[in-house]
XYZ file of C-alpha atoms in Angstrom:
554
model
C -29.753 91.842 -179.364
C -28.417 95.591 -179.839
C -25.517 96.537 -177.668
C -23.565 99.739 -177.406
C -20.577 100.309 -179.113
C -19.751 103.440 -178.589
C -20.236 105.477 -175.271
C -19.181 109.082 -174.759
C -19.074 110.351 -171.433
C -19.206 113.848 -170.377
C -16.778 115.332 -173.133
C -16.063 118.889 -173.159
C -13.852 120.794 -175.031
C -13.002 124.689 -175.127
C -12.035 126.646 -178.265
C -9.324 129.596 -177.688
C -10.537 132.614 -179.433
C -7.654 133.652 -181.734
C -6.342 130.051 -182.021
C -4.417 129.420 -185.271
C -5.220 125.993 -185.770
C -7.102 123.086 -184.184
C -5.652 120.352 -186.264
C -3.141 118.145 -184.418
C -0.076 118.911 -186.617
C -0.310 122.316 -185.685
C -0.921 121.275 -182.113
C 2.324 119.162 -182.041
C 4.534 121.783 -183.984
C 3.260 124.600 -181.434
C 4.042 122.188 -178.357
C 7.235 121.602 -179.946
C 8.298 125.154 -180.239
C 6.989 126.110 -176.746
C 9.212 123.143 -175.298
C 12.423 124.073 -176.895
C 11.722 127.598 -175.484
C 11.309 126.377 -171.918
C 7.630 127.567 -171.786
C 4.621 125.670 -170.283
C 2.514 123.669 -172.938
C -0.125 126.064 -174.678
C -2.518 123.041 -174.798
C -2.373 121.698 -171.127
C -5.630 120.440 -169.827
C -7.937 123.257 -169.490
C -9.339 124.221 -166.134
C -13.351 124.511 -166.060
C -14.790 127.775 -165.224
C -17.604 128.562 -163.055
C -19.478 130.131 -166.256
C -20.238 127.165 -168.566
C -22.597 128.943 -170.499
C -20.186 131.616 -172.140
C -16.908 130.465 -171.141
C -15.792 133.837 -171.185
C -12.704 133.608 -169.158
C -10.581 130.468 -168.297
C -7.274 129.183 -166.786
C -4.726 127.413 -168.863
C -1.141 125.921 -168.113
C -1.757 125.638 -164.267
C -3.094 129.051 -164.195
C -0.178 130.960 -165.618
C -2.051 132.381 -168.368
C -5.504 133.813 -169.115
C -7.326 134.014 -172.319
C -10.977 134.087 -173.923
C -12.574 130.820 -174.497
C -15.732 129.771 -175.890
C -17.201 126.129 -175.265
C -17.113 124.037 -178.305
C -18.663 120.970 -176.279
C -19.993 121.150 -172.859
C -20.438 117.718 -170.623
C -21.613 115.817 -173.964
C -23.094 112.296 -173.537
C -23.764 110.097 -176.739
C -24.111 106.479 -177.276
C -24.336 104.635 -180.444
C -25.672 100.793 -180.550
C -24.833 97.847 -183.038
C -27.429 98.078 -186.137
C -28.918 101.255 -185.453
C -28.785 104.641 -187.529
C -28.538 107.282 -184.921
C -29.123 110.710 -186.449
C -27.186 113.552 -184.851
C -28.627 117.100 -185.683
C -28.200 120.838 -184.833
C -27.559 123.961 -186.168
C -24.099 125.007 -187.689
C -21.437 125.374 -184.817
C -23.793 123.562 -182.311
C -20.701 121.205 -182.014
C -21.687 118.147 -184.086
C -18.557 118.020 -186.063
C -16.261 118.732 -183.026
C -17.718 115.721 -181.530
C -17.003 113.691 -184.493
C -13.290 114.869 -184.412
C -13.013 113.963 -180.917
C -14.547 110.472 -181.549
C -12.030 110.062 -184.799
C -8.988 111.100 -182.999
C -8.504 114.141 -185.068
C -8.623 116.042 -181.645
C -6.453 113.370 -179.624
C -6.744 112.502 -175.924
C -5.696 115.226 -174.042
C -7.175 118.029 -176.213
C -10.530 117.544 -174.281
C -11.974 116.368 -170.982
C -14.356 113.441 -170.615
C -13.947 109.602 -171.733
C -14.746 107.532 -174.721
C -15.505 103.958 -174.135
C -15.424 101.623 -177.212
C -17.168 98.080 -176.554
C -16.915 99.067 -172.656
C -13.007 99.818 -173.019
C -11.794 103.467 -172.364
C -9.787 104.651 -175.518
C -7.316 107.058 -175.580
C -6.910 107.898 -179.504
C -3.720 109.777 -180.262
C -4.897 110.231 -183.939
C -6.910 108.753 -186.560
C -5.110 105.739 -187.251
C -6.221 104.641 -183.595
C -9.845 105.169 -184.170
C -9.545 103.451 -187.782
C -7.884 100.524 -186.102
C -10.664 100.307 -183.656
C -13.689 100.114 -186.389
C -14.634 103.823 -186.638
C -14.724 105.206 -190.206
C -15.842 108.728 -191.205
C -17.299 109.723 -194.687
C -17.151 113.649 -194.842
C -19.408 115.809 -197.326
C -16.127 116.380 -199.114
C -14.803 112.995 -200.481
C -11.419 111.786 -199.629
C -10.900 109.946 -202.920
C -7.986 109.944 -205.534
C -9.813 111.319 -208.710
C -7.247 109.689 -211.306
C -7.175 106.182 -209.540
C -9.847 103.476 -210.542
C -12.935 102.720 -208.215
C -11.093 99.451 -207.169
C -7.882 100.919 -206.533
C -9.747 103.579 -204.104
C -11.475 101.044 -202.455
C -8.167 98.958 -201.618
C -6.087 102.268 -200.936
C -3.608 101.673 -198.340
C -4.292 97.926 -198.112
C -3.383 96.999 -201.668
C -2.583 93.265 -202.317
C 1.267 92.930 -203.134
C 2.302 91.419 -206.443
C 4.632 88.766 -207.040
C 7.238 91.058 -207.654
C 8.716 93.257 -204.608
C 7.235 96.692 -204.603
C 4.489 95.967 -207.119
C 0.559 95.904 -206.658
C -1.382 92.803 -207.959
C -4.117 94.815 -209.730
C -6.097 91.940 -210.865
C -6.591 90.828 -207.092
C -7.221 94.358 -206.214
C -9.925 94.576 -208.729
C -11.620 91.163 -207.687
C -11.577 91.591 -204.076
C -12.940 95.311 -204.303
C -15.830 94.112 -206.319
C -16.370 91.396 -203.981
C -16.491 93.862 -201.047
C -19.080 96.167 -202.985
C -21.058 93.238 -203.804
C -21.264 92.151 -200.212
C -23.064 95.725 -199.601
C -25.339 95.293 -202.731
C -23.615 97.954 -204.668
C -22.661 97.681 -208.300
C -19.886 99.923 -209.084
C -17.676 100.175 -212.310
C -14.457 99.206 -210.868
C -12.110 100.249 -213.794
C -13.450 103.629 -214.197
C -11.694 106.560 -212.663
C -13.395 108.193 -210.031
C -13.262 111.426 -211.187
C -15.744 110.105 -214.157
C -18.461 109.173 -211.606
C -21.392 110.905 -210.514
C -21.641 112.280 -206.732
C -23.690 109.290 -205.945
C -21.384 106.545 -207.154
C -18.428 108.506 -205.362
C -20.167 108.177 -202.262
C -21.095 104.572 -202.316
C -17.387 104.197 -203.297
C -16.405 105.710 -199.976
C -18.926 103.617 -197.899
C -17.469 100.185 -199.833
C -14.034 101.385 -198.813
C -14.805 102.176 -195.258
C -16.723 99.091 -194.713
C -13.671 97.052 -196.037
C -11.812 97.726 -193.252
C -14.030 95.708 -190.680
C -16.128 98.869 -189.782
C -18.074 98.880 -186.731
C -19.286 102.276 -186.371
C -19.529 104.541 -189.792
C -20.100 108.346 -189.223
C -21.745 109.979 -192.237
C -21.280 113.779 -192.416
C -24.165 115.553 -194.889
C -23.836 112.611 -197.266
C -27.057 113.615 -199.329
C -25.903 117.467 -199.538
C -25.195 117.227 -203.598
C -27.030 113.834 -204.309
C -30.130 113.567 -206.857
C -33.282 112.046 -205.543
C -32.515 108.514 -207.372
C -28.711 108.564 -205.778
C -30.282 109.207 -202.279
C -32.715 106.357 -202.358
C -30.003 104.205 -203.130
C -27.522 105.538 -200.449
C -30.602 104.956 -197.759
C -30.847 101.433 -199.017
C -27.308 100.888 -198.532
C -27.054 102.058 -195.063
C -30.437 100.206 -193.766
C -28.612 96.932 -195.357
C -25.484 97.858 -193.547
C -27.258 98.473 -190.091
C -29.492 95.265 -190.778
C -26.918 92.807 -192.062
C -23.923 93.701 -190.699
C -24.975 95.278 -187.440
C -22.897 98.641 -188.426
C -23.928 101.633 -185.958
C -24.532 104.599 -188.075
C -24.287 107.932 -186.964
C -25.872 110.082 -189.578
C -25.664 114.120 -189.610
C -27.784 115.891 -191.873
C -29.662 119.005 -192.046
C -32.562 117.610 -194.349
C -34.897 116.857 -191.556
C -37.333 114.874 -193.784
C -34.396 112.218 -194.122
C -33.739 112.349 -190.608
C -37.181 111.331 -189.509
C -37.302 108.873 -192.099
C -34.234 106.996 -191.267
C -33.424 107.407 -187.632
C -34.059 104.682 -185.005
C -32.816 107.347 -182.666
C -32.006 111.138 -182.833
C -29.830 113.225 -180.751
C -30.419 117.109 -180.993
C -27.404 119.636 -179.876
C -27.287 123.086 -179.465
C -24.582 125.684 -178.538
C -22.050 122.521 -177.510
C -24.798 120.757 -175.293
C -27.007 117.846 -175.778
C -30.538 119.033 -175.911
C -32.299 115.905 -176.027
C -32.085 112.062 -177.339
C -35.328 110.270 -178.381
C -36.739 107.550 -180.666
C -37.204 108.541 -184.480
C -40.505 107.543 -184.398
C -41.261 110.502 -181.435
C -40.335 113.476 -183.956
C -42.084 115.092 -187.005
C -40.299 117.531 -189.353
C -41.990 120.449 -187.656
C -41.362 119.308 -184.020
C -37.595 118.698 -185.106
C -37.045 121.948 -186.419
C -38.736 123.810 -183.557
C -36.350 121.901 -181.005
C -33.193 122.719 -182.938
C -33.890 126.498 -183.224
C -35.477 126.798 -179.768
C -38.574 128.637 -180.910
C -41.487 128.120 -183.372
C -40.417 128.794 -187.056
C -41.754 132.235 -188.450
C -43.839 131.866 -191.764
C -42.236 133.962 -194.647
C -43.769 137.048 -195.401
C -44.069 137.628 -199.240
C -45.325 141.177 -198.587
C -42.028 142.034 -197.618
C -40.681 141.900 -201.092
C -40.054 144.949 -203.131
C -42.804 145.945 -205.189
C -40.771 147.892 -207.711
C -37.207 147.416 -208.948
C -34.389 149.678 -210.244
C -32.582 149.714 -213.374
C -30.908 146.532 -214.635
C -28.094 145.548 -212.720
C -27.168 142.380 -214.851
C -28.061 141.979 -218.433
C -27.221 138.742 -220.538
C -27.738 138.798 -224.417
C -27.097 136.118 -226.756
C -24.739 134.370 -224.335
C -23.466 130.976 -225.890
C -21.567 128.347 -224.149
C -19.995 125.822 -226.432
C -22.722 124.567 -228.643
C -25.665 125.252 -226.410
C -28.591 127.660 -227.679
C -28.143 131.599 -226.701
C -29.426 132.840 -223.354
C -31.089 136.124 -222.887
C -32.461 137.526 -219.465
C -31.826 140.604 -217.137
C -32.239 141.094 -213.597
C -32.814 144.503 -211.992
C -31.624 146.235 -208.799
C -33.560 144.890 -205.983
C -34.846 141.945 -208.002
C -34.206 138.274 -207.081
C -34.348 135.882 -209.806
C -34.043 131.987 -209.041
C -32.769 129.569 -211.531
C -34.131 125.972 -211.380
C -33.258 123.149 -213.099
C -32.122 119.240 -212.714
C -28.526 118.132 -211.990
C -26.701 118.601 -215.284
C -28.830 121.400 -216.691
C -25.956 123.644 -217.081
C -26.700 126.053 -214.117
C -23.392 126.212 -212.618
C -21.710 126.177 -216.160
C -23.815 129.251 -216.992
C -22.849 131.099 -213.272
C -19.027 130.326 -214.398
C -19.474 132.171 -217.643
C -21.223 135.193 -216.225
C -17.938 136.039 -214.401
C -15.624 134.724 -217.346
C -14.469 131.537 -215.810
C -16.134 129.484 -218.653
C -15.438 130.395 -222.222
C -18.676 131.849 -223.925
C -19.864 134.357 -226.599
C -22.372 136.904 -226.478
C -22.943 140.247 -224.276
C -22.764 140.593 -220.466
C -23.917 144.046 -219.008
C -23.136 145.115 -215.459
C -25.013 148.329 -214.317
C -25.576 148.993 -218.160
C -21.928 148.652 -219.099
C -21.514 145.894 -221.822
C -18.677 143.483 -221.856
C -17.921 140.856 -224.595
C -14.956 139.263 -222.366
C -14.539 138.990 -218.740
C -12.269 137.588 -216.280
C -13.385 136.532 -212.621
C -11.092 139.536 -211.187
C -12.615 141.764 -213.736
C -16.129 141.095 -213.015
C -15.548 141.487 -209.238
C -14.022 144.854 -209.857
C -16.739 145.926 -211.706
C -19.556 144.888 -209.496
C -20.480 141.256 -210.322
C -19.732 138.902 -207.381
C -20.202 134.848 -207.619
C -20.859 132.549 -204.478
C -19.679 129.406 -206.084
C -21.140 125.864 -205.485
C -18.006 124.442 -203.876
C -17.047 126.571 -201.072
C -13.800 124.625 -200.027
C -12.310 124.297 -203.606
C -13.401 127.333 -205.416
C -14.662 129.347 -202.574
C -12.775 130.095 -199.682
C -9.060 130.322 -198.810
C -9.202 127.614 -196.100
C -5.640 128.120 -194.618
C -6.104 132.119 -193.852
C -8.355 133.869 -191.406
C -12.038 135.039 -191.472
C -10.868 138.491 -191.945
C -8.532 137.960 -195.114
C -11.162 135.845 -196.704
C -14.023 138.584 -196.018
C -12.095 141.465 -197.196
C -10.538 139.870 -200.249
C -12.883 140.966 -202.903
C -13.344 144.632 -201.250
C -9.612 145.260 -201.101
C -9.146 146.873 -204.752
C -12.733 148.438 -204.930
C -12.940 150.720 -201.644
C -10.604 149.887 -199.107
C -7.374 150.938 -200.682
C -5.563 154.228 -202.307
C -3.003 153.969 -204.773
C -2.580 150.029 -203.918
C -2.181 150.803 -200.050
C -5.011 149.621 -197.775
C -6.298 152.489 -195.620
C -5.578 151.539 -191.948
C -8.345 150.027 -189.744
C -10.624 149.039 -192.884
C -10.057 145.615 -193.006
C -10.875 144.675 -189.046
C -13.629 147.191 -189.488
C -15.195 145.261 -192.510
C -14.593 141.960 -191.171
C -16.289 142.654 -187.615
C -19.196 144.198 -189.455
C -19.853 141.070 -191.295
C -19.090 138.777 -188.420
C -21.780 140.832 -186.682
C -24.347 140.732 -189.415
C -24.085 137.422 -190.529
C -23.660 135.948 -186.871
C -20.549 134.036 -187.917
C -19.595 131.770 -184.747
C -16.953 131.970 -183.185
C -17.172 135.661 -183.430
C -13.405 135.885 -183.945
C -11.688 137.679 -187.083
C -8.414 135.711 -186.503
C -10.072 132.257 -186.876
C -8.778 130.197 -189.610
C -11.692 129.444 -192.134
C -11.035 125.651 -192.496
C -11.690 125.121 -188.790
C -15.474 126.676 -188.955
C -18.234 124.610 -189.484
C -19.761 124.073 -192.878
C -22.609 126.773 -192.082
C -20.333 129.137 -190.527
C -17.921 128.849 -193.622
C -20.876 129.522 -196.098
C -21.793 132.522 -194.166
C -18.077 133.836 -194.771
C -18.471 133.102 -198.340
C -21.730 135.071 -198.577
C -20.142 137.792 -196.328
C -17.258 138.202 -198.536
C -19.668 138.757 -201.769
C -21.740 141.123 -199.993
C -19.165 142.944 -198.427
C -18.086 143.932 -201.423
C -21.006 146.006 -202.338
C -21.951 144.091 -205.844
C -24.179 145.501 -208.200
C -25.407 141.917 -209.152
C -24.713 138.747 -206.973
C -24.793 135.347 -208.432
C -25.353 132.659 -205.705
C -24.899 129.019 -206.705
C -26.388 126.733 -204.029
C -25.919 129.541 -201.304
C -27.575 127.254 -198.411
C -26.398 123.730 -199.389
C -25.357 121.769 -196.222
C -26.457 124.436 -193.807
C -29.029 124.023 -191.016
C -32.500 125.170 -190.939
C -31.530 128.197 -188.604
C -28.661 129.205 -190.552
C -30.440 128.885 -193.981
C -32.984 131.302 -192.745
C -30.172 133.776 -191.662
C -28.805 133.509 -195.130
C -32.184 134.149 -196.703
C -32.326 137.322 -194.523
C -29.282 138.538 -195.592
C -30.033 137.923 -199.259
C -33.352 139.654 -198.984
C -31.227 142.607 -197.318
C -28.421 142.592 -200.133
C -31.619 142.992 -202.574
C -33.047 146.042 -200.638
C -29.456 147.467 -200.531
C -29.724 147.848 -204.324
C -28.210 144.450 -205.646
C -29.598 142.385 -208.188
C -29.515 138.656 -207.081
C -29.526 135.292 -209.135
C -30.028 132.456 -206.960
C -29.265 128.737 -208.282
C -30.589 126.172 -205.917
C -31.721 122.411 -206.070
C -34.033 123.323 -203.030
C -37.511 124.182 -205.079
C -39.005 125.667 -201.884
C -36.000 127.938 -201.473
C -36.495 129.312 -204.700
C -40.219 129.858 -204.391
C -39.420 131.507 -200.955
C -36.662 133.738 -202.161
C -37.424 134.764 -205.645
C -39.434 137.488 -207.253
C -39.286 135.316 -210.805
C -37.823 132.013 -211.830
C -35.953 130.896 -214.689
C -36.253 127.223 -215.768
C -33.210 125.941 -217.497
C -32.406 122.477 -219.161
C -29.492 121.089 -221.289
C -27.870 124.671 -221.232
C -30.737 126.611 -222.433
C -33.175 128.945 -220.583
C -36.652 127.629 -221.608
C -38.855 129.780 -219.508
C -39.371 132.553 -216.868
C -42.287 132.659 -214.440
C -43.486 135.015 -211.791
C -43.299 133.180 -208.494
C -46.933 134.140 -207.750
C -47.943 131.601 -210.531
C -45.926 128.907 -209.281
C -46.122 126.088 -206.731
C -43.535 123.702 -205.746
C -45.553 121.068 -208.174
C -45.789 123.296 -210.947
C -42.368 124.176 -210.833
C -41.099 120.568 -210.483
C -43.201 119.785 -213.407
C -41.936 122.765 -215.381
C -38.283 121.417 -215.225
C -39.273 117.878 -215.464
C -41.179 118.773 -218.819
C -38.306 120.716 -219.772
C -35.809 118.021 -219.292
C -37.958 115.145 -221.290
C -38.791 118.079 -224.093
């Protein structure tokens, strides 16, 4: 019989606009600094306001100071039972990640109001170690693996068996134990292979085995399938169901793929604007109903008639572009045109995107706004009007430790915001506020550290930076990966608007429906070669899938 393992009761948390960081280390340093200077604790328990919807004004430090706040969580209650898959869904910024940070101890006791009950006992987690010791594990979309260590070493990390000689590790026992732990979950992994040589799916399974090796009772999975191929997803789903059924692990599954949510869930909880909207049985939801409940209104159908019928001169032209030993690539994108790039995982789309800005060695000619180049660098490409939104926003896209304003403005500084190397006063803040308003970035705070934003809002910052630089041509690699359905619609609107304002746009996406919705024409790529170009009106999802599948086996 299922029993409740986690019972989160009436959790509330405020976010202070302009706060430098929400990480516990920064909290501790800030508290220490205020304490030695005889000042009140800046993170004292925050009093509730009368206006719980906006949180516009709140008292802090016993009423000694006042500041602007927004609610990250408002009286949230959430339960997880043994052996169930409980899906947590909501738009980016709805509060899902904040709630999981409270549960995992990233936000320690005292940084929020309310109670966490674990197996009936109130918990006061001071940090991540406390939650892990209780049996709570979280697997984030960005893996916490050591690339150069083997699979076995990663699974055993932090609890390696000791060797006979003091200070050494028994690697044979490590391999044997890790293999047994993987086998217990029905997972086959190459124990001696370095993690960096694995595909994304195998890395995901390595994370799961490591988490379950610690006698996990609650496993939180945050966007686990965002970059998995279909076969890898099926293996992951089978592993999840086996864990829930055979080991009675309670799984919290966070995803923006609503078909997966409806397929997997025993229960579904919807969040919006820091509130729990509803919780219900998974079998009571369809994808359409779930989508409408998430955004709070019926979804509007895309109007293809709104596309531009004529385009301007060529914004980006590629002639004889050769990457390593691959066949030469030729294509052109005109101003106002959106061209999709479809292909299977490993077809070479991301390598092409990087080659276009000079981040990957290539031969051939790339013309930007009619000006030909045989050699580009990322800096030169940006300066000449070619902007790339990379696939991995955290590693190659954003400066996570600095503000939203700095991230948005960095590409525009050398183009139109400075004179003789000096930035014109007020232009940075003006551009940042314009882009924040245009992209509906939440919270609407230019000083907010980007690393503390939700995934969807961080993606909006990345796209805002590219569009804010007024590019001639825009290359978007997986522009909506890992964002919710509402944010995806907003990003699509901004991509269309960028095209209408005169940019030529190349969109790379694994989502075939997205390519069909956005694109005027679609390029098909396989094994590093562009094998065809089709007008979108000629394609259906089935025919596009057939085209990229035929290309793979040809």
